[in-house]
Amino acid sequence: MSQPASPVNTANRTRSEAAFLEAQKVLPGGVNSPVRAFRSVGGTPVFIEKAKGAYLWDLDGNRYIDYVGTWGPAILGHAHPQVIRKIQQTAENGTSFGAPTLMETEMAQLVIDMVPSIEKVRFVSSGTEAVMSAIRLARAYTGRTKIIKFEGCYHGHSDYLLVKAGSGAATQGVPDSAGVPASTAAETLNARFNDLDSVEALFRAYPGQIAGVLIEPVAGNMGCIPPLPGFLEGLRELTRQESACLIFDEVMTGFRLAPGGAQERFGVTPDITCLGKIIGGGLPVGAYGGKLEIMAQVAPEGPMYQAGTLSGNPLAMAAGMETLKLLRQPGTYERLEALGQQLGDGLQAICQRKGIPYHLHGVGAMMTLFFAEGPIHNYQDVCRFDRERFNRFFWGMLDRGVYLAPSQFEAGFISLAHTGADVQATLEAAELAIR
Ligand SMILES: *Cc1c(COP(=O)(O)O)cnc(C)c1O
C-alpha cells in the first residue's frame, strides 16, 4: 500500500493558490481556523481534495504523507473503512434527533471503561466546549472563581482561556485575543509549565479563591513537552491540599498516549477530564467527565447548566465509538510507540550528523522536533527556536511530499495507517530538508 514519497516533488500547487485567493474573499483569512492559513511559515496553504490512510491529496494531485492527522483525530488513518461504513449505516436512520439514543449510553460506558478518572461523562461537540464546561463545573463544585492554567497550553477559544494560550495564538504572537474583557481574563491565572513553585505561589496569592488547575498533562500546543517527573504528581497533591479541582485537558492526549490517555500513562488521576479530537473519530465530539460527586453538579442532575442541540449526535457517536473500539484491539499502542521511536530516532540522527542544534520530545505517537538547544520544559524555552530553519524544514518537507503542521508550536501525530516505509520515506525527505 505504501509508496515512498518522491525525492523531490516539484510541487505544482497552482490550484491551491487560486483556491486560496477565492477563499479569502468570503472567509476571514481564507480559512475557518487560523493556523490553517500557514501565516507563521508564510505562503499558501494546501487545499485538500481527499485523504486515505496516512496520505492526503491536494487539488493539484500532489500526495503527502500526513503528520497532522486533522490535528489529532485521525489516529486510525483517514477514512478507515469500518468507521466510514458505520457512519453510512447510522445516517440511514436519521442524523439527529435531539432525544436520547442507546448509542450515547454505550459510548459513555466505553469512555468510562477506558479513562481512569471518568465515572460519568457529558458529550459536547468540540474540545473548546468540553474545556469551557469543565471550568464551569469546577467553579460550580468548589464555589470559587479563579482558574490556574499554564503559559503555552491551549484549551480552545473560550474567553476565559484565551490568556497566554499556545498553538495558533502563540504562532500569531497574540497571546490575548481582542474582544476578551479584561475582567474575564483576570479570573485566569498563568503558571509556568513544569514549575510547581509557580503554582504554589498562585495558591498563596489567592487563598481559597482557586477553583481548579487546568493543564495539558503532556503539552501539545507549544510543541510536544512532557511533564518532568513529579510535576503532575505535585499538582495532584497540591490541588488535593487546597481543595481545588485538578482538570486534565486530554483533548489531544486522550486515547493517543494510552487507551486511557496521559492519566493512564503517568498514573495521575485528575478530578475532571476533558476529551475531544480522537473521541469523535473525525466528527465533532468533545466530552468532559469525572467523579460521580462532581458530575452530579451538571444539569439536569444538578445546578450547573450546560446543553447542546447536537450533543451526542448519532453520526458523531457512531464514528467515535467505532474508532475507540478499533483502538482497543491488541497491539495498537505498541505499534504507535514503535513508529514514534523510529521517526524520532531517525530525525535525531540527521540533526546530530549535520551538527544542527535541536531538541526532540516524543511521547508515543506525538512528537516535536524543536530547532533549539535543549532543555525545553516550557513555553519560554520553545520561543528560542530558529524560525528560519523551521520554515526551511517545513517547506522542504512539503515540497517532498510530507505534510507537517505549519508551526514550531505544534506536535506531529503518527497514525496506525503509517508504515515503516512511510517513516523511512519521511526520513529521506528530512535528510534534505533539515539544513
Ligand atoms: C484542540 C484542543 C482544544 C480545542 O478543541 P477544539 O475541538 O478545536 O475546540 C482544547 N484543548 C486541547 C489540549 C487541544 O489540543
Coordinates of C-alpha atoms and ligand atoms in Angstrom, one line a residue:
M1 CA 0.0 0.0 0.0
S2 CA 2.8 2.4 0.8
Q3 CA 4.8 4.1 -1.9
P4 CA 7.8 6.2 -0.9
A5 CA 7.5 9.9 -1.2
S6 CA 9.1 11.2 -4.3
P7 CA 12.6 12.5 -3.5
V8 CA 11.7 16.0 -4.9
N9 CA 8.1 16.7 -5.6
T10 CA 8.4 19.7 -7.9
A11 CA 5.1 20.6 -6.3
N12 CA 2.9 22.5 -8.6
R13 CA 0.3 24.0 -6.2
T14 CA -1.3 26.5 -8.6
R15 CA -4.9 25.2 -7.9
S16 CA -4.4 25.7 -4.2
E17 CA -3.1 29.2 -4.8
A18 CA -6.1 30.1 -6.9
A19 CA -8.5 28.5 -4.4
F20 CA -6.9 30.4 -1.5
L21 CA -7.4 33.8 -3.4
E22 CA -11.1 32.9 -3.8
A23 CA -11.5 31.7 -0.2
Q24 CA -10.0 35.0 1.1
K25 CA -12.9 36.9 -0.5
V26 CA -15.5 35.1 1.6
L27 CA -13.8 33.7 4.7
P28 CA -11.7 35.7 7.1
G29 CA -8.1 35.0 6.1
G30 CA -9.5 32.3 3.7
V31 CA -9.9 29.7 6.5
N32 CA -12.2 28.6 9.3
S33 CA -9.4 28.2 11.8
P34 CA -6.4 30.5 11.9
V35 CA -3.4 28.0 11.8
R36 CA -4.7 26.6 8.6
A37 CA -3.7 29.8 6.8
F38 CA 0.1 29.0 7.1
R39 CA 0.7 32.6 8.3
S40 CA 3.6 31.6 10.6
V41 CA 5.5 29.9 7.8
G42 CA 4.4 32.4 5.1
G43 CA 2.8 31.1 1.9
T44 CA -0.2 29.4 0.5
P45 CA -1.9 26.6 2.4
V46 CA -2.5 23.3 0.6
F47 CA -6.2 22.8 -0.3
I48 CA -7.1 19.2 0.3
E49 CA -9.1 17.1 -2.2
K50 CA -9.2 13.8 -0.3
A51 CA -7.5 11.7 2.3
K52 CA -7.0 8.0 2.8
G53 CA -4.9 6.1 5.3
A54 CA -1.7 8.0 6.0
Y55 CA -2.0 10.2 2.9
L56 CA -3.5 13.5 1.8
W57 CA -4.0 14.6 -1.8
D58 CA -4.3 18.3 -2.7
L59 CA -6.2 20.0 -5.5
D60 CA -3.2 19.7 -7.9
G61 CA -3.0 16.0 -7.3
N62 CA 0.1 16.0 -5.1
R63 CA 0.3 13.3 -2.5
Y64 CA 1.6 13.9 1.0
I65 CA 2.4 11.7 4.0
D66 CA 0.3 13.3 6.7
Y67 CA 1.6 14.0 10.2
V68 CA -1.2 16.4 11.1
G69 CA -3.9 13.8 11.1
T70 CA -6.6 16.5 11.2
W71 CA -4.8 17.8 14.3
G72 CA -5.1 14.5 16.1
P73 CA -8.4 12.7 15.4
A74 CA -7.1 10.6 12.5
I75 CA -5.3 8.1 14.7
L76 CA -6.6 5.2 12.6
G77 CA -5.6 6.9 9.4
H78 CA -8.0 8.8 7.2
A79 CA -11.3 7.3 6.0
H80 CA -10.9 4.0 7.9
P81 CA -13.4 1.6 6.1
Q82 CA -15.1 0.4 9.2
V83 CA -15.6 3.9 10.5
I84 CA -17.0 5.1 7.2
R85 CA -19.3 2.1 7.0
K86 CA -20.6 2.7 10.5
I87 CA -21.3 6.4 9.7
Q88 CA -23.2 5.4 6.5
Q89 CA -25.3 2.8 8.2
T90 CA -26.1 5.2 11.1
A91 CA -27.1 8.0 8.7
E92 CA -29.7 5.8 7.1
N93 CA -31.7 6.1 10.3
G94 CA -31.5 9.8 10.6
T95 CA -28.8 12.3 11.5
S96 CA -30.1 14.0 14.6
F97 CA -33.0 13.6 17.0
G98 CA -32.4 15.9 19.9
A99 CA -33.6 13.0 22.1
P100 CA -31.8 10.2 23.9
T101 CA -30.4 7.2 22.0
L102 CA -28.9 3.9 23.1
M103 CA -25.7 4.7 21.4
E104 CA -25.0 7.5 23.9
T105 CA -25.2 5.2 26.8
E106 CA -23.0 2.6 25.1
M107 CA -20.4 5.3 24.1
A108 CA -20.4 6.7 27.7
Q109 CA -19.8 3.2 29.0
L110 CA -16.9 2.8 26.6
V111 CA -15.3 6.1 27.7
I112 CA -15.7 5.2 31.4
D113 CA -14.1 1.8 30.8
M114 CA -11.1 3.4 29.1
V115 CA -10.4 6.6 31.0
P116 CA -9.5 6.1 34.7
S117 CA -10.8 9.3 36.2
I118 CA -14.2 9.2 34.5
E119 CA -17.2 7.8 36.3
K120 CA -19.8 9.8 34.4
V121 CA -19.5 11.8 31.2
R122 CA -21.3 14.5 29.3
F123 CA -20.8 14.7 25.5
V124 CA -20.5 18.0 23.7
S125 CA -19.5 19.0 20.2
S126 CA -15.9 20.3 20.4
G127 CA -12.8 20.4 22.6
T128 CA -13.4 24.1 23.3
E129 CA -16.9 23.3 24.6
A130 CA -15.6 20.5 26.7
V131 CA -13.0 22.7 28.5
M132 CA -15.3 25.7 28.8
S133 CA -17.8 23.5 30.5
A134 CA -15.2 21.7 32.7
I135 CA -14.1 25.0 34.2
R136 CA -17.7 26.0 34.8
L137 CA -18.1 22.6 36.6
A138 CA -15.0 23.2 38.8
R139 CA -16.4 26.6 39.7
A140 CA -19.9 25.1 40.5
Y141 CA -18.4 22.4 42.6
T142 CA -16.0 24.5 44.6
G143 CA -17.9 27.8 44.7
R144 CA -14.7 29.6 43.7
T145 CA -13.9 31.5 40.5
K146 CA -10.2 31.6 39.6
I147 CA -8.6 29.1 37.3
I148 CA -4.9 28.4 37.0
K149 CA -3.6 27.5 33.6
F150 CA -0.1 27.2 32.1
E151 CA 1.5 29.6 29.7
G152 CA 1.6 28.0 26.2
C153 CA -1.1 25.5 26.9
Y154 CA -4.1 25.8 24.6
H155 CA -7.6 24.9 25.8
G156 CA -9.8 26.1 23.0
H157 CA -11.1 29.6 22.2
S158 CA -13.4 30.4 25.1
D159 CA -13.0 33.8 26.7
Y160 CA -11.5 32.6 30.0
L161 CA -8.9 30.5 28.3
L162 CA -7.5 32.9 25.6
V163 CA -4.9 34.1 28.0
K164 CA -1.3 33.3 27.1
A165 CA -2.6 30.4 25.0
G166 CA -0.3 28.4 22.8
S167 CA -0.6 27.0 19.3
G168 CA -2.4 29.3 16.9
A169 CA -2.4 32.1 19.3
A170 CA 1.3 31.7 20.2
T171 CA 2.1 31.4 16.5
Q172 CA 0.5 34.7 15.7
G173 CA 2.2 36.3 18.7
V174 CA -1.2 37.4 20.0
P175 CA -1.3 35.8 23.4
D176 CA -4.6 37.6 24.3
S177 CA -7.4 38.0 21.8
A178 CA -9.2 41.2 21.0
G179 CA -12.8 41.0 22.3
V180 CA -11.9 39.2 25.6
P181 CA -12.9 41.5 28.5
A182 CA -10.1 42.3 30.9
S183 CA -12.4 41.3 33.8
T184 CA -12.8 37.9 32.3
A185 CA -9.1 37.4 31.7
A186 CA -8.5 38.5 35.3
E187 CA -10.1 35.2 36.5
T188 CA -7.4 33.2 34.7
L189 CA -4.0 32.9 36.4
N190 CA -0.9 31.8 34.5
A191 CA 1.7 29.5 35.9
R192 CA 4.8 28.1 34.2
F193 CA 4.6 24.5 32.8
N194 CA 6.9 22.1 34.7
D195 CA 7.3 24.6 37.5
L196 CA 5.4 23.6 40.7
D197 CA 6.7 26.6 42.6
S198 CA 4.9 28.9 40.2
V199 CA 1.6 27.1 41.0
E200 CA 2.2 27.2 44.8
A201 CA 2.9 30.9 44.6
L202 CA -0.6 31.5 43.0
F203 CA -2.3 29.4 45.6
R204 CA -0.6 31.6 48.3
A205 CA -1.5 34.8 46.5
Y206 CA -5.2 33.8 46.1
P207 CA -6.1 31.8 49.2
G208 CA -9.4 30.0 49.0
Q209 CA -10.2 31.5 45.5
I210 CA -8.9 28.9 43.1
A211 CA -11.5 26.6 41.7
G212 CA -9.1 24.5 39.6
V213 CA -5.8 23.9 38.0
L214 CA -6.2 23.2 34.3
I215 CA -3.4 21.6 32.3
E216 CA -2.5 19.6 29.2
P217 CA -0.8 16.7 31.0
V218 CA 1.6 16.4 28.1
A219 CA 1.6 19.8 26.4
G220 CA 0.9 19.7 22.7
N221 CA 0.1 23.2 21.8
M222 CA 3.6 24.7 22.4
G223 CA 5.1 21.7 20.6
C224 CA 5.2 18.5 22.5
I225 CA 6.5 18.9 26.0
P226 CA 6.2 16.1 28.5
P227 CA 5.8 16.7 32.2
L228 CA 9.0 16.4 34.3
P229 CA 9.0 13.5 36.8
G230 CA 6.9 14.5 39.8
F231 CA 5.3 17.5 38.2
L232 CA 1.8 16.0 37.6
E233 CA 2.1 14.2 41.0
G234 CA 2.9 17.5 42.6
L235 CA -0.2 19.2 41.1
R236 CA -2.3 16.3 42.3
E237 CA -1.0 16.7 45.8
L238 CA -1.3 20.5 45.8
T239 CA -4.9 20.6 44.5
R240 CA -5.9 18.0 47.0
Q241 CA -4.5 20.0 49.9
E242 CA -6.1 23.2 48.6
S243 CA -9.5 21.5 47.8
A244 CA -9.3 22.7 44.2
C245 CA -10.1 20.6 41.2
L246 CA -7.3 19.1 39.0
I247 CA -8.5 19.3 35.5
F248 CA -6.7 17.4 32.7
D249 CA -7.3 18.7 29.3
E250 CA -6.8 15.5 27.4
V251 CA -8.4 16.7 24.2
M252 CA -5.1 15.9 22.4
T253 CA -3.6 13.2 24.6
G254 CA -6.8 11.3 25.3
F255 CA -6.8 7.8 23.5
R256 CA -3.4 8.8 21.9
L257 CA -0.8 8.2 24.6
A258 CA -2.6 5.2 26.0
P259 CA -6.2 3.9 25.9
G260 CA -6.8 6.0 29.0
G261 CA -4.7 8.9 27.8
A262 CA -1.9 10.7 29.7
Q263 CA -3.6 10.0 33.1
E264 CA -3.1 6.3 32.5
R265 CA 0.4 6.7 31.1
F266 CA 1.6 8.8 34.0
G267 CA -0.6 7.2 36.7
V268 CA -2.0 10.5 37.9
T269 CA -5.8 10.7 38.3
P270 CA -7.4 14.2 37.9
D271 CA -10.8 15.2 39.2
I272 CA -12.2 16.3 35.8
T273 CA -11.0 15.2 32.3
C274 CA -11.7 17.0 29.0
L275 CA -11.8 15.0 25.8
G276 CA -12.1 15.8 22.1
K277 CA -10.3 15.1 18.8
I278 CA -9.9 11.3 18.7
I279 CA -13.2 10.7 20.6
G280 CA -15.2 11.8 17.5
G281 CA -13.2 9.7 15.0
G282 CA -13.1 12.8 12.7
L283 CA -16.6 14.0 13.5
P284 CA -17.3 16.9 16.0
V285 CA -17.3 15.4 19.5
G286 CA -16.0 16.6 22.8
A287 CA -16.7 15.3 26.3
Y288 CA -16.0 16.1 30.0
G289 CA -16.3 13.7 32.8
G290 CA -15.1 12.9 36.3
K291 CA -16.1 11.6 39.7
L292 CA -19.8 11.0 40.3
E293 CA -19.9 13.6 43.1
I294 CA -18.6 16.3 40.8
M295 CA -20.6 15.3 37.8
A296 CA -23.8 15.5 40.0
Q297 CA -23.5 19.2 39.5
V298 CA -24.4 19.0 35.9
A299 CA -27.9 19.8 34.8
P300 CA -30.4 18.3 34.9
E301 CA -28.9 16.3 37.8
G302 CA -27.5 19.5 39.4
P303 CA -27.5 23.3 39.2
M304 CA -24.7 23.8 36.6
Y305 CA -26.4 24.5 33.2
Q306 CA -24.8 23.1 30.0
A307 CA -26.7 21.9 26.9
G308 CA -26.3 21.3 23.2
T309 CA -28.7 20.7 20.3
L310 CA -26.3 18.4 18.5
S311 CA -24.6 16.9 21.6
G312 CA -24.5 13.1 21.4
N313 CA -25.3 13.3 17.7
P314 CA -25.7 9.8 16.3
L315 CA -23.2 10.2 13.4
A316 CA -20.6 11.6 15.8
M317 CA -21.2 8.9 18.4
A318 CA -21.0 6.2 15.7
A319 CA -17.7 7.4 14.3
G320 CA -16.3 7.9 17.8
M321 CA -17.4 4.5 19.1
E322 CA -16.0 2.6 16.1
T323 CA -12.7 4.5 16.4
L324 CA -12.4 3.7 20.2
K325 CA -13.3 0.0 19.6
L326 CA -10.6 -0.3 16.9
L327 CA -8.1 1.4 19.2
R328 CA -8.8 -1.2 21.9
Q329 CA -7.6 -4.0 19.7
P330 CA -4.4 -5.6 20.9
G331 CA -1.1 -4.2 19.7
T332 CA -2.4 -0.8 18.8
Y333 CA -0.3 1.3 21.2
E334 CA 2.8 -0.9 20.8
R335 CA 2.6 -0.2 17.1
L336 CA 2.2 3.6 17.6
E337 CA 5.2 3.6 20.1
A338 CA 7.4 1.7 17.6
L339 CA 6.6 4.1 14.7
G340 CA 7.2 7.1 17.0
Q341 CA 10.5 5.7 18.1
Q342 CA 11.6 5.0 14.5
L343 CA 10.7 8.5 13.4
G344 CA 12.2 10.2 16.5
D345 CA 15.5 8.3 16.3
G346 CA 15.8 9.0 12.6
L347 CA 15.3 12.7 13.0
Q348 CA 17.7 13.0 15.8
A349 CA 20.4 11.1 13.9
I350 CA 20.0 13.5 11.0
C351 CA 20.4 16.6 13.2
Q352 CA 23.3 15.1 15.1
R353 CA 25.1 14.2 11.9
K354 CA 24.6 17.7 10.5
G355 CA 25.5 19.4 13.8
I356 CA 22.2 21.2 13.9
P357 CA 21.0 22.5 17.3
Y358 CA 17.8 20.6 18.1
H359 CA 15.8 19.1 20.8
L360 CA 13.3 16.3 20.3
H361 CA 10.4 15.5 22.6
G362 CA 8.3 12.5 21.7
V363 CA 5.7 10.7 23.8
G364 CA 4.3 7.7 21.9
A365 CA 2.6 8.8 18.7
M366 CA 3.1 12.5 19.4
M367 CA 6.3 14.5 18.9
T368 CA 8.0 17.7 18.1
L369 CA 11.5 18.3 16.7
F370 CA 12.5 21.7 18.1
F371 CA 15.2 23.7 16.3
A372 CA 16.6 24.9 19.6
E373 CA 19.1 23.6 22.1
G374 CA 17.5 21.7 25.0
P375 CA 16.4 21.5 27.6
I376 CA 12.9 22.5 26.6
H377 CA 10.5 22.4 29.6
N378 CA 8.1 25.3 29.0
Y379 CA 6.9 28.0 26.6
Q380 CA 9.8 30.3 27.1
D381 CA 12.2 27.5 26.2
V382 CA 10.3 26.9 22.9
C383 CA 10.4 30.6 22.0
R384 CA 14.2 30.3 21.5
F385 CA 13.7 28.2 18.3
D386 CA 15.3 29.0 15.0
R387 CA 12.4 30.3 12.9
E388 CA 14.3 30.4 9.6
R389 CA 15.4 26.8 10.0
F390 CA 12.0 25.7 10.9
N391 CA 10.5 27.4 7.8
R392 CA 13.1 25.8 5.6
F393 CA 12.3 22.4 7.1
F394 CA 8.6 22.9 6.8
W395 CA 8.6 23.9 3.1
G396 CA 11.4 21.4 2.3
M397 CA 9.2 18.6 3.6
L398 CA 6.1 19.9 1.9
D399 CA 7.9 20.1 -1.4
R400 CA 9.0 16.5 -0.9
G401 CA 5.5 15.2 -0.1
V402 CA 5.4 15.3 3.7
Y403 CA 2.7 17.4 5.3
L404 CA 3.7 18.7 8.8
A405 CA 2.0 21.3 11.0
P406 CA 3.0 24.7 9.8
S407 CA 4.3 25.9 13.1
Q408 CA 7.0 25.0 15.6
F409 CA 4.3 25.4 18.3
E410 CA 2.6 22.2 17.2
A411 CA 3.0 18.5 17.7
G412 CA 3.2 15.9 14.9
F413 CA 1.0 12.9 15.0
I414 CA 1.5 9.3 13.8
S415 CA -1.4 7.1 12.9
L416 CA -1.9 3.4 12.7
A417 CA -2.0 3.8 8.9
H418 CA 1.6 4.9 8.7
T419 CA 4.0 2.2 7.8
G420 CA 7.7 1.7 8.5
A421 CA 8.2 2.5 4.8
D422 CA 6.3 5.8 5.2
V423 CA 8.6 6.7 8.1
Q424 CA 11.6 5.8 6.0
A425 CA 10.4 8.0 3.2
T426 CA 9.9 10.8 5.7
L427 CA 13.4 10.5 6.9
E428 CA 14.8 10.6 3.4
A429 CA 12.9 13.8 2.9
A430 CA 14.2 15.2 6.2
E431 CA 17.8 14.4 5.2
L432 CA 17.4 17.0 2.5
A433 CA 15.0 19.4 4.3
I434 CA 16.9 19.8 7.6
R435 CA 19.7 22.3 6.8
Ligands
LIG1 C1 -7.6 21.1 20.1 C2 -7.6 21.4 21.5 C3 -8.6 22.0 22.2 C4 -9.8 22.6 21.4 O1 -10.6 21.6 20.7 P1 -11.5 22.1 19.5 O2 -12.2 20.9 19.1 O3 -10.6 22.6 18.5 O4 -12.4 23.2 20.0 C5 -8.6 22.1 23.5 N1 -7.6 21.6 24.2 C6 -6.6 21.0 23.7 C7 -5.5 20.4 24.5 C8 -6.5 20.9 22.3 O5 -5.4 20.3 21.7

